[in-house]
Phi, psi and omega in degrees: 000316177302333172288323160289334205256322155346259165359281159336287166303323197287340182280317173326291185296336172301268175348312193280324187264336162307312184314302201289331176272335166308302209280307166285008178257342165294327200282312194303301183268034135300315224194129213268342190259110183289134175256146198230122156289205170261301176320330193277329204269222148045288184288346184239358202231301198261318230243141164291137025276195180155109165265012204220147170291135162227166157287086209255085162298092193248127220234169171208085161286339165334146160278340151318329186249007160039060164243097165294303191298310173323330199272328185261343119010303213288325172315275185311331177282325159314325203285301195293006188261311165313282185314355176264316209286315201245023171257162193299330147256057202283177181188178193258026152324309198234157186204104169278123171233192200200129173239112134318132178293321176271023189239343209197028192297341173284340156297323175277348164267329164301320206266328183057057161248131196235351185220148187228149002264155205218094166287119159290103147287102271192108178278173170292346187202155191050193191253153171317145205238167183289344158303338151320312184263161200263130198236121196285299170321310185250008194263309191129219201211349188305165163289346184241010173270285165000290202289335181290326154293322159283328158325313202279279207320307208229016187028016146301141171260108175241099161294112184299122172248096162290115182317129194309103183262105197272350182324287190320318192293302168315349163240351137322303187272351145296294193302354198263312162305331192257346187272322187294330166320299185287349201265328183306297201295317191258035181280343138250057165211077200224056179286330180305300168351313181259024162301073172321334176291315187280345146289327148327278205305324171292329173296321156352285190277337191257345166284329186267317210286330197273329175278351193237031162062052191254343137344296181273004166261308185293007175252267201316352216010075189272180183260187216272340183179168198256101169262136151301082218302343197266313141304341184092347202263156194264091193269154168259292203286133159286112144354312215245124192278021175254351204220172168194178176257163166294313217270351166306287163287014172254281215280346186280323192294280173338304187299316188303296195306291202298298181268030197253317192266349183296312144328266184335304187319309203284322187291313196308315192272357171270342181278298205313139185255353199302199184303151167283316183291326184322315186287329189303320209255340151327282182303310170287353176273321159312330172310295198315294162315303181323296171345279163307309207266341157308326156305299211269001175277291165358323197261331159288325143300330149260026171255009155228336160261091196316136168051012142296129038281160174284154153229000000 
């Protein structure tokens, strides 16, 4: 008798996880990423049996709540959610799904998610571990940071396919079109060419972009900056001296270029034969940018390098 009513549960639970992974393998091919409410989230997600991994993306996409970084997260996680639904090895293992904040505010309280977007891993056993969640700040958000991440987690390999971006070649090929025009159009006169000043200034822009970190936003993809769901505020500067925003490096970019022409200033007015009172004001005003805007870098370095000055 005892064996039977064993028997009994175990076809039970059998029944229940089949039912369940049938359904969520319905869902996948509509659509390769599940939008999950909080019952669905709970039942298919939270609550046993469960043999299968799932991925939980948790968001705020409204345009109310106005997370441009949600939007762009939400991309990236399509492309790579695509590449597992139409690659050779999809299986019903893993499952991406997405919990909305106005779809699901109660899943985020159940959980004490206080900020979006927040990627989740939900194992086939047991419970998430802090290594479930994908740590966003400092890795970023791309697909192949992501996929690299479900890998560590779920040994699933998932190779990322981005949909074909024709931007670059084209504006590759305006550029390419618009300097031969010009080379055309001055072809007997092209003395500009050797114009040290205009080679400084291109030498420049590539100095302050390679110094103001835009190299690690395009390896890392981080996001361009962070609002806060429970307050509104907007941070530009990263806390964490592993990780930084884009928009972090257009001011770090900015700061370079302000004290960079503060220089150029101080050398013109110490080379320079011109008016004396000219040079003098030449010379405070370059002081004066260095000055200010070398401070005001100083003070963003040490709100991420934690116990500066050194001693």
């Amino acid at each position: 008798f005892f064996l039977l009513i064993v028997l009994c549960i175990l076809i039970s639970i059998h029944n229940l996880l089949s039912e369940k992974v049938d359904q969520m393998m319905e869902w996948s091919s509509r659509r390769s990423v599940v939008r999950m409410n909080g019952d669905k989230f709970r039942r298919f997600v939270k609550a046993p049996p469960r043999n299968y991994s799932v991925i939980v993306m948790f968001t705020a996409l409204q345009p109310q709540r106005q997370c441009s970084v949600c939007r762009q997260a939400n991309e990236e996680y399509q492309v790579l959610a695509n590449s597992w639904r139409y690659s050779s090895a999809f299986s019903n293992k893993l499952f991406f799904t997405v919990v909305d904040y106005d779809e699901g505010a109660d899943v985020f309280q159940q959980l004490n998610m206080n900020s979006a977007p927040t990627f989740m891993h939900f194992p086939a056993k047991g419970k998430p571990k802090r290594a479930d969640t994908f740590d966003l700040q400092r890795i970023g958000f791309a697909s192949e940071q992501l996929a690299k991440w479900i890998a560590d987690r779920t040994d699933v390999q998932i190779r990322v396919f981005r949909p074909p971006n024709y931007s670059g070649t084209i504006a590759l090929a305006l550029l390419v079109s618009l300097v031969g025009g010009l080379l055309y159009l001055r072809r007997n006169n092209l003395e500009f060419i050797y114009n040290k000043t205009g080679w400084a200034m291109a030498a420049l822009c590539v100095v302050f972009a390679m110094t103001s970190g835009q190299m690690w936003n395009h390896i890392r993809g981080p996001p361009y900056a962070h609002k806060n769901p429970q307050n509104g505020q907007v941070s530009y500067i990263h806390g964490s001296s592993q990780a930084q925003f884009v928009a972090e490096s257009h001011i770090i970019l900015l700061l370079n270029a302000a004290i960079t022409m503060g220089m150029v200033l101080l050398n013109e007015a110490a080379t320079s034969k011109g008016d004396v009172g000219k040079r003098r004001i030449i010379c405070l005003v370059g002081l004066g940018l260095v000055v200010f805007f070398f401070s005001f870098l100083l003070s963003i370095f040490r709100s991420k390098y934690h116990g500066y000055p050194y001693r």
